[in-house]
């Protein structure tokens, strides 16, 4: 097992997975051009958990959609492992904020969905689904339909169905925003466990400063309306992190300061 | 359903039946206008189980049912075969919708019965006219509901599919159709109901067999009891067809079984 503490020092030497340079995007609304991102540059290294925080409308979700391939940027480059991102694909698994599970498929079938068309033998597929179910702690709920699940369980399934394809990069768009405090903390722990076990690289959008400091190796703060990066903060605290700790709170207040101004 | 609920749902039919009994027994409604329930029941038995010697309608039910079923199912199949793909395409592709929508809306504005004379000229008296009318009438609800269902699928589901590696074509079968299934089922059920209505219209034209033909025939011979038998049988068979349709779809598709 990989030690629980790994942070900036460890990821610094690792190869860059995601490379965003000079990325700009604008929407056209009623004939008016609304800029969302302006010449944004950002890199994410292998095994890193980077949190993007910012106020509503700062473009953090737009950035994630561009990386996912759902949206083509107006200008700039966006590369995954050196190759330009052109369309969505299983190398970039997305966990959405809202429930996007397929309602007519059981938990097991939802998780296996990404494997259809992969020509895996049935048994091997079953084993893989079981393994992932286990990983997200849903071993007893495999035959439930999504409608029978709580919000937290749904997001576990949403996570599981992308993990089964071993994404190079995991994109999460405020995935725990709709959960109660308890479920949210459980999911954060699960995510950290995943990072530890699979060295999963994650780009995580949130507006919750505490959440960012709990999970991130590095927090990237977007400008209020500028569509640019305001500041970056490397969170070099040992895990598991104690929310009551002085340094933890110092990180939070610095981030809040940046968000405010 | 619990016993109480069953009772509640039977309340209205039982009341209607009692009223019918009362009207016949009191002599308020003469037999040639409204035959007594007992007469209708006997005629029904005779129509369904009688042997050909027992009267003009004796034992004809099986043959009429077969003839009508063929017409209804053929027309319904054509309507579904055209309506679902066209509706789905119109719901997803703006181009197809622009091409098709106004024509469909225009055609729908024409009451189905207006097509009868034209159908008679084109197809003559017989199965083809009836199938044409049934298919035409059943098409609209099937098309419209498939269209609505396809349009209502939230983009997030396609995004979810795309990031899991589902191609657009496979997405149609793996995501779009299952998501639209509740609406497709609604359309098919409405279409099936209308199919039976237009069957009777099609059989008005003097075809020798079929449940609608029997009703028309009985009117000319003044056999009100047989008209009522026909009406009741069409109601029952229509209901059975609806249940079978739903059961069949649930058997075939997970998305029909597990949604709403």
Short mmCIF file of C-alpha atoms in Angstrom, two decimals:
data_model
loop_
_atom_site.label_atom_id
_atom_site.label_comp_id
_atom_site.label_asym_id
_atom_site.label_seq_id
_atom_site.Cartn_x
_atom_site.Cartn_y
_atom_site.Cartn_z
CA UNK A 1 0.00 0.00 0.00
CA UNK A 2 1.16 3.48 -0.82
CA UNK A 3 1.67 5.70 2.24
CA UNK A 4 -1.20 7.96 3.14
CA UNK A 5 0.83 11.11 2.93
CA UNK A 6 1.65 12.21 -0.51
CA UNK A 7 1.57 15.75 -1.67
CA UNK A 8 3.26 18.25 -3.79
CA UNK A 9 6.75 16.94 -3.17
CA UNK A 10 5.80 13.59 -4.55
CA UNK A 11 3.82 14.75 -7.56
CA UNK A 12 6.23 17.48 -8.63
CA UNK A 13 8.48 15.14 -10.58
CA UNK A 14 5.70 13.24 -12.28
CA UNK A 15 4.81 13.73 -15.93
CA UNK A 16 2.26 16.34 -16.94
CA UNK A 17 -1.02 14.73 -18.01
CA UNK A 18 -3.17 17.74 -18.78
CA UNK A 19 -1.77 20.82 -20.40
CA UNK A 20 -3.98 23.84 -20.96
CA UNK A 21 -2.39 26.85 -22.65
CA UNK A 22 -3.93 30.19 -23.56
CA UNK A 23 -7.42 28.81 -23.32
CA UNK A 24 -10.19 31.31 -24.04
CA UNK A 25 -13.87 30.79 -24.37
CA UNK A 26 -16.85 33.03 -24.90
CA UNK A 27 -20.54 32.49 -25.33
CA UNK A 28 -22.69 34.57 -27.64
CA UNK A 29 -25.85 35.59 -25.89
CA UNK A 30 -28.43 37.76 -27.69
CA UNK A 31 -25.75 38.91 -30.10
CA UNK A 32 -23.47 40.02 -27.25
CA UNK A 33 -20.17 38.25 -26.66
CA UNK A 34 -19.83 37.05 -23.09
CA UNK A 35 -16.26 36.05 -22.24
CA UNK A 36 -15.99 33.14 -19.81
CA UNK A 37 -12.34 32.12 -19.90
CA UNK A 38 -9.43 34.37 -20.88
CA UNK A 39 -6.04 32.99 -21.83
CA UNK A 40 -6.06 30.47 -19.04
CA UNK A 41 -3.03 28.27 -18.53
CA UNK A 42 -2.96 25.25 -16.25
CA UNK A 43 -1.15 21.94 -15.99
CA UNK A 44 -2.05 18.84 -14.03
CA UNK A 45 0.49 16.16 -13.22
CA UNK A 46 -0.04 12.45 -12.94
CA UNK A 47 -1.57 11.44 -9.62
CA UNK A 48 -2.39 14.99 -8.66
CA UNK A 49 -5.72 16.07 -7.21
CA UNK A 50 -6.31 19.62 -8.35
CA UNK A 51 -9.31 21.58 -7.11
CA UNK A 52 -10.71 24.46 -9.12
CA UNK A 53 -12.56 26.93 -6.97
CA UNK A 54 -14.26 30.18 -7.80
CA UNK A 55 -17.52 32.05 -7.45
CA UNK A 56 -20.51 31.09 -9.57
CA UNK A 57 -20.05 32.21 -13.13
CA UNK A 58 -16.25 32.30 -12.99
CA UNK A 59 -16.02 29.67 -15.71
CA UNK A 60 -14.89 26.67 -13.68
CA UNK A 61 -17.58 24.38 -15.04
CA UNK A 62 -16.96 25.64 -18.56
CA UNK A 63 -13.29 24.74 -18.18
CA UNK A 64 -14.23 21.24 -17.08
CA UNK A 65 -16.62 20.83 -20.02
CA UNK A 66 -13.85 21.82 -22.42
CA UNK A 67 -11.46 19.30 -20.90
CA UNK A 68 -14.20 16.68 -21.07
CA UNK A 69 -14.65 17.44 -24.76
CA UNK A 70 -18.30 18.49 -24.46
CA UNK A 71 -17.41 22.01 -25.53
CA UNK A 72 -14.89 23.28 -28.09
CA UNK A 73 -12.97 26.31 -26.81
CA UNK A 74 -12.96 29.57 -28.75
CA UNK A 75 -9.16 29.71 -28.67
CA UNK A 76 -6.20 28.04 -27.02
CA UNK A 77 -4.87 24.54 -26.61
CA UNK A 78 -5.97 21.73 -24.40
CA UNK A 79 -3.89 18.55 -24.46
CA UNK A 80 -4.12 15.24 -22.69
CA UNK A 81 -0.85 13.31 -22.73
CA UNK A 82 0.26 15.60 -25.53
CA UNK A 83 -2.72 14.89 -27.77
CA UNK A 84 -5.30 17.62 -28.43
CA UNK A 85 -8.69 17.02 -26.87
CA UNK A 86 -11.35 16.93 -29.57
CA UNK A 87 -14.23 14.89 -28.29
CA UNK A 88 -15.41 13.14 -25.12
CA UNK A 89 -13.86 9.79 -24.39
CA UNK A 90 -13.41 7.21 -21.66
CA UNK A 91 -9.89 8.47 -20.91
CA UNK A 92 -11.62 11.41 -19.23
CA UNK A 93 -14.33 10.11 -16.93
CA UNK A 94 -16.83 12.72 -15.79
CA UNK A 95 -18.83 12.73 -12.57
CA UNK A 96 -21.61 15.28 -12.94
CA UNK A 97 -23.15 17.37 -10.24
CA UNK A 98 -26.64 16.09 -10.90
CA UNK A 99 -27.82 12.56 -11.19
CA UNK A 100 -26.97 11.30 -14.67
CA UNK A 101 -27.33 7.57 -14.08
CA UNK A 102 -29.41 5.60 -16.54
CA UNK A 103 -32.71 5.08 -14.71
CA UNK A 104 -33.65 1.80 -16.42
CA UNK A 105 -30.40 0.09 -15.53
CA UNK A 106 -29.51 -1.43 -12.17
CA UNK A 107 -26.45 -0.25 -10.28
CA UNK A 108 -24.52 -3.18 -11.71
CA UNK A 109 -25.67 -2.48 -15.26
CA UNK A 110 -24.95 1.22 -14.92
CA UNK A 111 -21.42 0.42 -13.84
CA UNK A 112 -20.97 -2.12 -16.62
CA UNK A 113 -22.41 0.28 -19.22
CA UNK A 114 -18.99 1.63 -20.15
CA UNK A 115 -17.83 -1.88 -20.99
CA UNK A 116 -20.55 -2.67 -23.54
CA UNK A 117 -19.04 -2.76 -26.96
CA UNK A 118 -15.68 -3.58 -25.40
CA UNK A 119 -16.05 -7.29 -26.28
CA UNK A 120 -15.08 -8.48 -22.85
CA UNK A 121 -16.06 -12.00 -21.91
CA UNK A 122 -19.16 -11.94 -19.75
CA UNK A 123 -17.50 -13.47 -16.72
CA UNK A 124 -14.57 -11.13 -16.77
CA UNK A 125 -16.97 -8.23 -17.04
CA UNK A 126 -18.94 -9.43 -14.05
CA UNK A 127 -15.76 -9.75 -12.02
CA UNK A 128 -14.66 -6.28 -12.95
CA UNK A 129 -18.05 -4.83 -12.01
CA UNK A 130 -17.89 -6.65 -8.68
CA UNK A 131 -14.44 -5.30 -8.01
CA UNK A 132 -15.51 -1.72 -8.68
CA UNK A 133 -18.70 -2.17 -6.63
CA UNK A 134 -16.48 -3.24 -3.78
CA UNK A 135 -14.16 -0.31 -4.28
CA UNK A 136 -16.96 2.23 -3.88
CA UNK A 137 -18.60 0.30 -1.05
CA UNK A 138 -21.81 -0.71 -2.82
CA UNK A 139 -21.39 -4.47 -2.80
CA UNK A 140 -24.90 -5.00 -1.38
CA UNK A 141 -26.73 -2.68 -3.76
CA UNK A 142 -25.76 -4.10 -7.14
CA UNK A 143 -29.29 -5.00 -8.17
CA UNK A 144 -30.98 -1.79 -7.07
CA UNK A 145 -32.30 0.72 -9.55
CA UNK A 146 -30.96 4.28 -9.23
CA UNK A 147 -34.32 5.54 -7.99
CA UNK A 148 -33.91 3.42 -4.86
CA UNK A 149 -30.57 5.02 -3.96
CA UNK A 150 -29.74 8.01 -1.78
CA UNK A 151 -27.88 10.95 -3.28
CA UNK A 152 -24.57 9.76 -1.88
CA UNK A 153 -25.03 6.25 -3.23
CA UNK A 154 -25.94 7.62 -6.65
CA UNK A 155 -22.70 9.56 -6.78
CA UNK A 156 -20.80 6.43 -5.79
CA UNK A 157 -22.33 4.67 -8.79
CA UNK A 158 -21.52 7.68 -10.97
CA UNK A 159 -17.93 7.40 -9.81
CA UNK A 160 -17.83 3.64 -10.24
CA UNK A 161 -19.11 3.69 -13.82
CA UNK A 162 -16.24 5.91 -14.95
CA UNK A 163 -13.59 4.14 -12.85
CA UNK A 164 -14.29 0.88 -14.63
CA UNK A 165 -12.75 2.38 -17.76
CA UNK A 166 -9.59 3.41 -15.89
CA UNK A 167 -9.74 7.05 -16.93
CA UNK A 168 -6.44 8.82 -17.32
CA UNK A 169 -8.07 11.87 -15.80
CA UNK A 170 -11.14 12.03 -13.59
CA UNK A 171 -13.24 15.18 -13.99
CA UNK A 172 -15.63 16.02 -11.20
CA UNK A 173 -18.02 18.95 -11.40
CA UNK A 174 -19.21 19.80 -7.88
CA UNK A 175 -20.07 16.14 -7.45
CA UNK A 176 -20.88 16.33 -3.75
CA UNK A 177 -22.65 19.70 -3.87
CA UNK A 178 -26.10 18.21 -3.43
CA UNK A 179 -25.19 15.85 -0.59
CA UNK A 180 -25.73 16.31 3.13
CA UNK A 181 -22.67 16.99 5.31
CA UNK A 182 -22.29 13.38 6.43
CA UNK A 183 -22.50 11.87 2.93
CA UNK A 184 -20.19 14.57 1.64
CA UNK A 185 -17.46 13.70 4.11
CA UNK A 186 -17.82 10.01 3.35
CA UNK A 187 -17.45 10.70 -0.34
CA UNK A 188 -14.38 12.85 0.26
CA UNK A 189 -12.81 9.97 2.17
CA UNK A 190 -13.71 7.55 -0.57
CA UNK A 191 -12.10 9.83 -3.13
CA UNK A 192 -8.91 10.14 -1.12
CA UNK A 193 -8.82 6.40 -0.68
CA UNK A 194 -9.07 6.09 -4.45
CA UNK A 195 -6.24 8.52 -5.01
CA UNK A 196 -4.12 6.53 -2.59
CA UNK A 197 -4.93 3.16 -4.06
CA UNK A 198 -5.04 3.92 -7.76
CA UNK A 199 -3.03 7.13 -7.97
CA UNK A 200 -5.97 8.55 -9.82
CA UNK A 201 -5.43 12.01 -11.34
CA UNK A 202 -8.39 14.26 -10.61
CA UNK A 203 -9.56 17.69 -11.66
CA UNK A 204 -12.22 18.64 -9.18
CA UNK A 205 -14.52 21.67 -9.37
CA UNK A 206 -16.07 22.94 -6.17
CA UNK A 207 -17.14 26.18 -4.57
CA UNK A 208 -16.60 24.81 -1.08
CA UNK A 209 -13.28 26.02 0.32
CA UNK A 210 -13.17 23.42 3.09
CA UNK A 211 -13.80 20.61 0.67
CA UNK A 212 -10.95 21.84 -1.48
CA UNK A 213 -8.53 21.96 1.43
CA UNK A 214 -9.58 18.51 2.65
CA UNK A 215 -8.94 16.73 -0.63
CA UNK A 216 -6.62 18.77 -2.86
CA UNK A 217 -2.91 18.59 -3.49
CA UNK A 218 -3.26 21.97 -5.13
CA UNK A 219 -6.08 24.49 -5.19
CA UNK A 220 -6.49 26.76 -8.19
CA UNK A 221 -8.57 29.88 -7.56
CA UNK A 222 -10.26 31.45 -10.56
CA UNK A 223 -10.80 35.20 -10.75
CA UNK A 224 -14.24 36.46 -9.95
CA UNK A 225 -15.22 37.53 -13.47
CA UNK A 226 -11.92 37.49 -15.21
CA UNK A 227 -11.85 33.91 -16.40
CA UNK A 228 -8.21 33.74 -15.39
CA UNK A 229 -6.34 32.07 -12.58
CA UNK A 230 -6.19 34.35 -9.55
CA UNK A 231 -3.84 32.28 -7.37
CA UNK A 232 -2.70 28.74 -6.73
CA UNK A 233 -2.15 27.16 -3.35
CA UNK A 234 -0.35 23.90 -2.72
CA UNK A 235 -1.85 22.15 0.27
CA UNK A 236 1.12 20.44 1.86
CA UNK A 237 -0.64 18.93 4.85
CA UNK A 238 -0.41 15.30 5.83
CA UNK A 239 -3.51 13.17 5.27
CA UNK A 240 -5.96 12.57 6.78
CA UNK A 241 -6.33 16.27 7.34
CA UNK A 242 -7.75 17.66 10.52
CA UNK A 243 -10.30 20.40 9.91
CA UNK A 244 -9.62 21.82 13.37
CA UNK A 245 -5.89 22.14 12.72
CA UNK A 246 -4.46 25.68 12.65
CA UNK A 247 -2.65 25.24 9.35
CA UNK A 248 -5.78 23.77 7.77
CA UNK A 249 -7.73 26.84 8.78
CA UNK A 250 -4.98 29.12 7.60
CA UNK A 251 -5.25 27.57 4.14
CA UNK A 252 -9.01 28.05 4.18
CA UNK A 253 -8.82 31.69 5.16
CA UNK A 254 -6.23 32.45 2.51
CA UNK A 255 -8.42 30.88 -0.14
CA UNK A 256 -11.46 32.78 1.13
CA UNK A 257 -9.45 35.97 0.98
CA UNK A 258 -8.61 35.32 -2.67
CA UNK A 259 -12.19 34.46 -3.49
CA UNK A 260 -13.41 37.70 -1.96
CA UNK A 261 -11.12 40.11 -3.76
CA UNK B 1 -55.52 -3.83 -6.09
CA UNK B 2 -57.07 -4.22 -2.68
CA UNK B 3 -60.66 -5.45 -2.43
CA UNK B 4 -61.93 -1.97 -1.66
CA UNK B 5 -60.25 -0.47 -4.70
CA UNK B 6 -61.60 -3.20 -6.97
CA UNK B 7 -65.06 -2.46 -5.66
CA UNK B 8 -64.65 1.25 -6.30
CA UNK B 9 -63.53 0.69 -9.86
CA UNK B 10 -66.54 -1.57 -10.47
CA UNK B 11 -69.01 0.88 -9.00
CA UNK B 12 -69.75 2.83 -12.16
CA UNK B 13 -70.13 -0.19 -14.49
CA UNK B 14 -72.42 -1.88 -11.98
CA UNK B 15 -74.53 1.28 -11.69
CA UNK B 16 -74.82 1.47 -15.47
CA UNK B 17 -75.81 -2.17 -15.62
CA UNK B 18 -78.50 -1.70 -12.95
CA UNK B 19 -79.86 1.30 -14.80
CA UNK B 20 -79.99 -0.78 -17.95
CA UNK B 21 -81.85 -3.57 -16.11
CA UNK B 22 -84.26 -1.04 -14.66
CA UNK B 23 -84.99 0.63 -17.99
CA UNK B 24 -85.67 -2.68 -19.75
CA UNK B 25 -87.69 -4.27 -16.95
CA UNK B 26 -89.91 -1.21 -16.44
CA UNK B 27 -90.69 -1.04 -20.14
CA UNK B 28 -89.48 2.57 -20.36
CA UNK B 29 -87.11 1.55 -23.13
CA UNK B 30 -88.69 -0.71 -25.76
CA UNK B 31 -86.73 -3.76 -26.81
CA UNK B 32 -86.02 -2.59 -30.34
CA UNK B 33 -84.25 0.49 -28.91
CA UNK B 34 -82.61 -1.12 -25.92
CA UNK B 35 -82.79 -4.89 -25.58
CA UNK B 36 -82.66 -6.25 -22.04
CA UNK B 37 -79.31 -7.36 -20.62
CA UNK B 38 -80.52 -10.95 -20.70
CA UNK B 39 -81.29 -10.75 -24.43
CA UNK B 40 -77.94 -9.20 -25.16
CA UNK B 41 -76.22 -11.84 -23.06
CA UNK B 42 -77.98 -14.64 -24.96
CA UNK B 43 -77.18 -13.04 -28.30
CA UNK B 44 -73.58 -12.69 -27.21
CA UNK B 45 -73.35 -16.36 -26.29
CA UNK B 46 -74.98 -17.28 -29.57
CA UNK B 47 -72.60 -15.01 -31.50
CA UNK B 48 -69.54 -16.39 -29.78
CA UNK B 49 -70.35 -20.07 -29.23
CA UNK B 50 -73.34 -20.85 -31.46
CA UNK B 51 -73.15 -23.16 -34.46
CA UNK B 52 -73.93 -21.70 -37.89
CA UNK B 53 -77.44 -23.14 -38.00
CA UNK B 54 -78.62 -21.20 -34.92
CA UNK B 55 -79.17 -17.86 -36.64
CA UNK B 56 -77.60 -15.25 -38.92
CA UNK B 57 -74.87 -14.29 -36.46
CA UNK B 58 -74.39 -17.57 -34.65
CA UNK B 59 -70.78 -18.61 -34.17
CA UNK B 60 -69.37 -15.84 -36.33
CA UNK B 61 -67.28 -14.29 -33.58
CA UNK B 62 -64.04 -16.21 -34.18
CA UNK B 63 -63.98 -15.36 -37.87
CA UNK B 64 -64.87 -11.70 -37.29
CA UNK B 65 -62.29 -11.36 -34.56
CA UNK B 66 -59.57 -12.86 -36.74
CA UNK B 67 -60.43 -10.56 -39.64
CA UNK B 68 -60.51 -7.46 -37.45
CA UNK B 69 -57.36 -8.37 -35.57
CA UNK B 70 -55.42 -8.79 -38.78
CA UNK B 71 -56.55 -5.35 -39.95
CA UNK B 72 -55.87 -3.64 -36.66
CA UNK B 73 -52.47 -5.22 -36.13
CA UNK B 74 -51.35 -4.64 -39.69
CA UNK B 75 -52.38 -0.99 -39.59
CA UNK B 76 -50.89 -0.57 -36.14
CA UNK B 77 -47.61 -2.16 -37.20
CA UNK B 78 -47.33 0.18 -40.17
CA UNK B 79 -48.11 3.18 -37.96
CA UNK B 80 -45.53 2.15 -35.37
CA UNK B 81 -42.95 1.26 -38.00
CA UNK B 82 -43.19 4.72 -39.51
CA UNK B 83 -44.17 6.75 -36.46
CA UNK B 84 -41.43 5.75 -34.02
CA UNK B 85 -38.38 6.28 -36.29
CA UNK B 86 -39.81 9.44 -37.82
CA UNK B 87 -40.81 10.81 -34.42
CA UNK B 88 -37.41 10.05 -32.90
CA UNK B 89 -35.61 11.65 -35.83
CA UNK B 90 -37.85 14.72 -35.73
CA UNK B 91 -37.26 15.03 -32.01
CA UNK B 92 -33.47 14.97 -32.35
CA UNK B 93 -32.66 16.41 -35.75
CA UNK B 94 -33.80 19.96 -36.43
CA UNK B 95 -33.53 19.39 -40.18
CA UNK B 96 -35.86 16.38 -40.19
CA UNK B 97 -38.27 18.24 -37.95
CA UNK B 98 -38.38 21.21 -40.31
CA UNK B 99 -38.95 18.90 -43.26
CA UNK B 100 -41.67 16.84 -41.65
CA UNK B 101 -43.39 18.81 -38.89
CA UNK B 102 -45.62 21.12 -40.91
CA UNK B 103 -46.75 18.35 -43.26
CA UNK B 104 -47.62 16.07 -40.38
CA UNK B 105 -49.46 18.87 -38.60
CA UNK B 106 -51.40 19.62 -41.77
CA UNK B 107 -52.35 16.00 -42.33
CA UNK B 108 -53.39 15.62 -38.73
CA UNK B 109 -55.76 18.56 -39.01
CA UNK B 110 -57.80 16.53 -41.51
CA UNK B 111 -60.39 14.40 -39.69
CA UNK B 112 -59.66 10.74 -40.38
CA UNK B 113 -63.10 10.12 -41.82
CA UNK B 114 -62.31 12.48 -44.73
CA UNK B 115 -59.86 9.92 -46.00
CA UNK B 116 -62.54 7.28 -46.34
CA UNK B 117 -63.80 8.27 -49.81
CA UNK B 118 -60.28 8.61 -51.12
CA UNK B 119 -59.24 5.31 -49.57
CA UNK B 120 -62.22 3.63 -51.24
CA UNK B 121 -61.18 4.99 -54.61
CA UNK B 122 -57.57 4.01 -54.12
CA UNK B 123 -57.95 0.65 -52.46
CA UNK B 124 -61.56 -0.42 -53.06
CA UNK B 125 -63.70 -2.19 -50.49
CA UNK B 126 -61.72 -4.59 -48.35
CA UNK B 127 -58.78 -5.04 -46.11
CA UNK B 128 -56.55 -2.44 -47.75
CA UNK B 129 -58.88 0.48 -47.09
CA UNK B 130 -59.28 -0.47 -43.45
CA UNK B 131 -55.57 -1.00 -42.91
CA UNK B 132 -54.86 2.33 -44.55
CA UNK B 133 -57.29 4.17 -42.29
CA UNK B 134 -56.07 2.40 -39.16
CA UNK B 135 -52.42 3.09 -40.00
CA UNK B 136 -53.09 6.72 -40.80
CA UNK B 137 -55.00 7.38 -37.60
CA UNK B 138 -52.64 5.48 -35.31
CA UNK B 139 -49.59 7.16 -36.81
CA UNK B 140 -50.16 10.60 -35.28
CA UNK B 141 -50.13 9.81 -31.56
CA UNK B 142 -47.24 7.36 -32.03
CA UNK B 143 -45.21 9.92 -33.98
CA UNK B 144 -45.99 12.80 -31.67
CA UNK B 145 -45.14 10.95 -28.47
CA UNK B 146 -41.93 9.47 -29.86
CA UNK B 147 -40.97 13.00 -30.88
CA UNK B 148 -41.71 14.41 -27.43
CA UNK B 149 -39.87 11.55 -25.75
CA UNK B 150 -36.77 12.04 -27.89
CA UNK B 151 -36.82 15.78 -27.38
CA UNK B 152 -37.12 15.51 -23.61
CA UNK B 153 -33.96 13.45 -23.14
CA UNK B 154 -31.59 15.75 -21.25
CA UNK B 155 -28.22 16.38 -22.96
CA UNK B 156 -26.42 15.18 -19.84
CA UNK B 157 -27.31 11.58 -20.72
CA UNK B 158 -25.65 11.87 -24.12
CA UNK B 159 -22.66 13.46 -22.46
CA UNK B 160 -22.56 10.60 -19.98
CA UNK B 161 -22.71 8.13 -22.85
CA UNK B 162 -20.08 9.96 -24.89
CA UNK B 163 -17.58 10.10 -22.05
CA UNK B 164 -18.11 6.38 -21.49
CA UNK B 165 -17.15 5.75 -25.09
CA UNK B 166 -20.59 5.28 -26.67
CA UNK B 167 -20.71 6.28 -30.33
CA UNK B 168 -23.60 8.38 -31.62
CA UNK B 169 -25.21 5.52 -33.47
CA UNK B 170 -25.00 3.14 -30.53
CA UNK B 171 -26.21 5.94 -28.29
CA UNK B 172 -29.50 5.93 -30.20
CA UNK B 173 -30.20 2.37 -29.10
CA UNK B 174 -28.36 2.35 -25.79
CA UNK B 175 -29.52 5.72 -24.47
CA UNK B 176 -32.04 7.60 -26.62
CA UNK B 177 -34.65 4.89 -27.16
CA UNK B 178 -34.62 3.62 -23.57
CA UNK B 179 -34.87 7.16 -22.22
CA UNK B 180 -37.78 7.92 -24.56
CA UNK B 181 -39.47 4.60 -23.81
CA UNK B 182 -42.16 5.89 -21.41
CA UNK B 183 -43.34 8.36 -24.07
CA UNK B 184 -43.09 5.79 -26.84
CA UNK B 185 -45.31 3.47 -24.80
CA UNK B 186 -47.87 6.22 -24.26
CA UNK B 187 -47.93 6.84 -28.01
CA UNK B 188 -48.31 3.16 -28.84
CA UNK B 189 -51.18 2.77 -26.37
CA UNK B 190 -53.00 5.79 -27.74
CA UNK B 191 -52.33 4.51 -31.25
CA UNK B 192 -53.74 1.10 -30.38
CA UNK B 193 -56.90 2.70 -29.00
CA UNK B 194 -57.41 4.80 -32.11
CA UNK B 195 -56.69 1.78 -34.30
CA UNK B 196 -59.79 0.07 -32.96
CA UNK B 197 -61.89 3.18 -33.54
CA UNK B 198 -60.79 3.43 -37.15
CA UNK B 199 -61.25 -0.27 -37.66
CA UNK B 200 -64.97 0.20 -37.26
CA UNK B 201 -64.87 3.12 -39.67
CA UNK B 202 -63.01 1.03 -42.21
CA UNK B 203 -65.42 -1.84 -41.85
CA UNK B 204 -68.37 0.48 -42.35
CA UNK B 205 -67.79 0.22 -46.05
CA UNK B 206 -69.40 -3.13 -46.56
CA UNK B 207 -66.75 -5.72 -45.95
CA UNK B 208 -68.39 -9.06 -45.17
CA UNK B 209 -66.56 -9.88 -41.93
CA UNK B 210 -65.10 -8.16 -38.90
CA UNK B 211 -66.42 -6.83 -35.61
CA UNK B 212 -67.19 -3.44 -37.11
CA UNK B 213 -68.90 -5.04 -40.09
CA UNK B 214 -71.17 -7.00 -37.76
CA UNK B 215 -72.33 -3.83 -36.03
CA UNK B 216 -73.16 -2.14 -39.32
CA UNK B 217 -74.81 -5.27 -40.65
CA UNK B 218 -76.90 -5.67 -37.49
CA UNK B 219 -78.17 -2.13 -37.75
CA UNK B 220 -79.52 -2.81 -41.23
CA UNK B 221 -81.31 -5.91 -39.97
CA UNK B 222 -82.59 -4.03 -36.91
CA UNK B 223 -80.73 -6.33 -34.52
CA UNK B 224 -79.98 -3.90 -31.73
CA UNK B 225 -78.87 -6.74 -29.46
CA UNK B 226 -76.09 -7.68 -31.87
CA UNK B 227 -74.98 -4.04 -32.11
CA UNK B 228 -74.62 -4.00 -28.33
CA UNK B 229 -72.80 -7.32 -28.36
CA UNK B 230 -70.37 -5.91 -30.92
CA UNK B 231 -69.80 -2.74 -28.91
CA UNK B 232 -69.14 -4.65 -25.71
CA UNK B 233 -66.80 -7.08 -27.44
CA UNK B 234 -64.81 -4.27 -29.07
CA UNK B 235 -64.49 -2.58 -25.69
CA UNK B 236 -63.25 -5.79 -24.06
CA UNK B 237 -60.88 -6.69 -26.88
CA UNK B 238 -59.54 -3.14 -27.06
CA UNK B 239 -58.76 -3.33 -23.38
CA UNK B 240 -57.14 -6.74 -23.75
CA UNK B 241 -55.01 -5.48 -26.63
CA UNK B 242 -53.86 -2.54 -24.52
CA UNK B 243 -52.85 -4.82 -21.65
CA UNK B 244 -51.10 -7.23 -24.00
CA UNK B 245 -49.26 -4.38 -25.66
CA UNK B 246 -47.98 -3.07 -22.33
CA UNK B 247 -47.11 -6.56 -21.11
CA UNK B 248 -45.31 -7.35 -24.35
CA UNK B 249 -43.23 -4.20 -24.23
CA UNK B 250 -42.36 -4.83 -20.59
CA UNK B 251 -41.33 -8.34 -21.48
CA UNK B 252 -39.11 -7.18 -24.32
CA UNK B 253 -37.53 -4.03 -22.92
CA UNK B 254 -35.89 -3.33 -19.57
CA UNK B 255 -36.55 0.34 -20.13
CA UNK B 256 -40.29 -0.36 -20.36
CA UNK B 257 -40.22 -2.64 -17.33
CA UNK B 258 -38.30 -0.37 -15.03
CA UNK B 259 -39.51 3.13 -15.74
CA UNK B 260 -42.77 4.56 -14.39
#
